[in-house]
PDB file of C-alpha atoms in Angstrom:
ATOM      1  CA  UNK S   1       0.000   0.000   0.000  1.00 37.00           C
ATOM      2  CA  UNK S   2       1.199   3.469  -0.849  1.00 39.00           C
ATOM      3  CA  UNK S   3      -0.097   6.501   0.993  1.00 39.00           C
ATOM      4  CA  UNK S   4      -0.019   9.987  -0.470  1.00 38.00           C
ATOM      5  CA  UNK S   5      -1.049  12.503   2.202  1.00 36.00           C
ATOM      6  CA  UNK S   6      -2.049  16.113   2.451  1.00 36.00           C
ATOM      7  CA  UNK S   7      -4.079  17.325  -0.463  1.00 40.00           C
ATOM      8  CA  UNK S   8      -5.163  20.794   0.629  1.00 39.00           C
ATOM      9  CA  UNK S   9      -8.529  21.852  -0.697  1.00 39.00           C
ATOM     10  CA  UNK S  10     -11.423  24.209  -0.036  1.00 42.00           C
ATOM     11  CA  UNK S  11     -15.130  23.971  -0.656  1.00 42.00           C
ATOM     12  CA  UNK S  12     -16.645  25.939  -3.516  1.00 44.00           C
ATOM     13  CA  UNK S  13     -18.424  28.950  -2.108  1.00 51.00           C
ATOM     14  CA  UNK S  14     -16.921  28.528   1.316  1.00 46.00           C
ATOM     15  CA  UNK S  15     -16.353  32.069   2.567  1.00 40.00           C
ATOM     16  CA  UNK S  16     -13.921  30.978   5.253  1.00 36.00           C
ATOM     17  CA  UNK S  17     -11.719  29.096   2.767  1.00 34.00           C
ATOM     18  CA  UNK S  18     -10.823  26.626   5.479  1.00 35.00           C
ATOM     19  CA  UNK S  19      -8.254  24.046   4.442  1.00 34.00           C
ATOM     20  CA  UNK S  20      -8.667  20.354   5.073  1.00 35.00           C
ATOM     21  CA  UNK S  21      -6.460  17.369   4.370  1.00 36.00           C
ATOM     22  CA  UNK S  22      -7.261  14.343   2.277  1.00 39.00           C
ATOM     23  CA  UNK S  23      -5.189  11.181   2.239  1.00 40.00           C
ATOM     24  CA  UNK S  24      -5.300   8.746  -0.668  1.00 40.00           C
ATOM     25  CA  UNK S  25      -4.311   5.124  -0.168  1.00 40.00           C
ATOM     26  CA  UNK S  26      -3.270   3.250  -3.292  1.00 40.00           C
ATOM     27  CA  UNK S  27      -3.645  -0.516  -2.956  1.00 42.00           C
ATOM     28  CA  UNK S  28      -2.398  -3.026  -5.520  1.00 44.00           C
ATOM     29  CA  UNK S  29      -3.831  -6.425  -6.350  1.00 46.00           C
ATOM     30  CA  UNK S  30      -1.778  -9.514  -7.234  1.00 50.00           C
ATOM     31  CA  UNK S  31      -1.562  -8.444 -10.886  1.00 52.00           C
ATOM     32  CA  UNK S  32      -0.055  -5.123  -9.878  1.00 48.00           C
ATOM     33  CA  UNK S  33      -3.105  -3.112 -10.879  1.00 46.00           C
ATOM     34  CA  UNK S  34      -4.156  -0.271  -8.636  1.00 44.00           C
ATOM     35  CA  UNK S  35      -7.542  -0.966  -7.070  1.00 42.00           C
ATOM     36  CA  UNK S  36      -8.276   2.642  -6.173  1.00 41.00           C
ATOM     37  CA  UNK S  37      -7.125   4.261  -9.427  1.00 43.00           C
ATOM     38  CA  UNK S  38      -8.956   4.588 -12.724  1.00 41.00           C
ATOM     39  CA  UNK S  39      -7.810   6.411 -15.832  1.00 39.00           C
ATOM     40  CA  UNK S  40     -10.611   8.292 -17.551  1.00 37.00           C
ATOM     41  CA  UNK S  41     -11.375   7.797 -21.272  1.00 38.00           C
ATOM     42  CA  UNK S  42     -10.225  11.373 -21.853  1.00 38.00           C
ATOM     43  CA  UNK S  43      -6.456  11.152 -22.243  1.00 34.00           C
ATOM     44  CA  UNK S  44      -5.963  14.628 -20.820  1.00 39.00           C
ATOM     45  CA  UNK S  45      -7.395  13.690 -17.436  1.00 40.00           C
ATOM     46  CA  UNK S  46      -6.920  11.047 -14.797  1.00 42.00           C
ATOM     47  CA  UNK S  47      -9.316   9.996 -12.078  1.00 45.00           C
ATOM     48  CA  UNK S  48      -8.696   8.416  -8.704  1.00 47.00           C
ATOM     49  CA  UNK S  49     -11.691   6.843  -7.025  1.00 48.00           C
ATOM     50  CA  UNK S  50     -11.831   5.940  -3.357  1.00 46.00           C
ATOM     51  CA  UNK S  51     -15.131   4.861  -1.882  1.00 46.00           C
ATOM     52  CA  UNK S  52     -17.486   7.777  -2.615  1.00 46.00           C
ATOM     53  CA  UNK S  53     -14.771  10.221  -3.673  1.00 47.00           C
ATOM     54  CA  UNK S  54     -13.615  10.911  -7.213  1.00 51.00           C
ATOM     55  CA  UNK S  55     -10.528  13.040  -7.887  1.00 52.00           C
ATOM     56  CA  UNK S  56      -9.902  14.407 -11.368  1.00 51.00           C
ATOM     57  CA  UNK S  57      -6.521  15.748 -12.495  1.00 47.00           C
ATOM     58  CA  UNK S  58      -5.434  17.415 -15.717  1.00 44.00           C
ATOM     59  CA  UNK S  59      -2.030  16.448 -17.111  1.00 42.00           C
ATOM     60  CA  UNK S  60      -0.367  19.568 -15.759  1.00 43.00           C
ATOM     61  CA  UNK S  61      -1.860  18.918 -12.326  1.00 41.00           C
ATOM     62  CA  UNK S  62      -3.403  22.381 -12.059  1.00 39.00           C
ATOM     63  CA  UNK S  63      -7.065  21.985 -12.985  1.00 37.00           C
ATOM     64  CA  UNK S  64      -8.292  19.461 -10.463  1.00 47.00           C
ATOM     65  CA  UNK S  65     -11.448  18.668  -8.599  1.00 48.00           C
ATOM     66  CA  UNK S  66     -12.726  16.361  -5.908  1.00 46.00           C
ATOM     67  CA  UNK S  67     -16.321  15.226  -6.095  1.00 47.00           C
ATOM     68  CA  UNK S  68     -18.140  13.406  -3.359  1.00 46.00           C
ATOM     69  CA  UNK S  69     -21.098  11.167  -4.201  1.00 47.00           C
ATOM     70  CA  UNK S  70     -22.449  11.691  -0.717  1.00 45.00           C
ATOM     71  CA  UNK S  71     -23.776  14.776   1.002  1.00 40.00           C
ATOM     72  CA  UNK S  72     -25.421  16.433  -2.000  1.00 31.00           C
ATOM     73  CA  UNK S  73     -22.583  15.978  -4.502  1.00 32.00           C
ATOM     74  CA  UNK S  74     -20.331  18.594  -2.955  1.00 34.00           C
ATOM     75  CA  UNK S  75     -17.454  19.502  -5.243  1.00 34.00           C
ATOM     76  CA  UNK S  76     -14.012  20.480  -3.990  1.00 35.00           C
ATOM     77  CA  UNK S  77     -11.132  22.144  -5.788  1.00 35.00           C
ATOM     78  CA  UNK S  78      -7.553  21.252  -4.991  1.00 38.00           C
ATOM     79  CA  UNK S  79      -5.480  24.281  -4.073  1.00 33.00           C
ATOM     80  CA  UNK S  80      -1.984  24.324  -5.533  1.00 37.00           C
ATOM     81  CA  UNK S  81      -0.279  21.815  -7.765  1.00 40.00           C
ATOM     82  CA  UNK S  82      -0.823  18.092  -7.486  1.00 44.00           C
ATOM     83  CA  UNK S  83       2.267  16.085  -6.646  1.00 47.00           C
ATOM     84  CA  UNK S  84       3.886  15.000  -9.913  1.00 46.00           C
ATOM     85  CA  UNK S  85       4.648  11.630  -8.321  1.00 49.00           C
ATOM     86  CA  UNK S  86       0.940  10.958  -7.934  1.00 52.00           C
ATOM     87  CA  UNK S  87       0.067  12.433 -11.315  1.00 50.00           C
ATOM     88  CA  UNK S  88       2.701  10.432 -13.172  1.00 51.00           C
ATOM     89  CA  UNK S  89       1.581   7.248 -11.465  1.00 52.00           C
ATOM     90  CA  UNK S  90      -2.039   7.847 -12.440  1.00 48.00           C
ATOM     91  CA  UNK S  91      -1.222   8.735 -16.040  1.00 50.00           C
ATOM     92  CA  UNK S  92       0.733   5.493 -16.437  1.00 53.00           C
ATOM     93  CA  UNK S  93      -2.561   3.676 -15.940  1.00 47.00           C
ATOM     94  CA  UNK S  94      -4.091   5.248 -19.040  1.00 40.00           C
TER      95      UNK S  94
END
């Protein structure tokens, strides 16, 4: 298991702009495929899914979003640049 911590993000429309942390765990099955990662059909984006969360990254790591399927589909935007280590790993899956 690989753990990539500390995505800082804020809620859309949140006047306080409070920062929270999100940790992604990447688990691999016996074939070496990542169980929590999925490359999207669009080659310019990559998606990580964990439980009810979906994270979408552009190739440059700047235009990103986090969408939760629970609690009225709240959408989050990642602040700052996504770690290239994570991004490169995800893009290899496409």
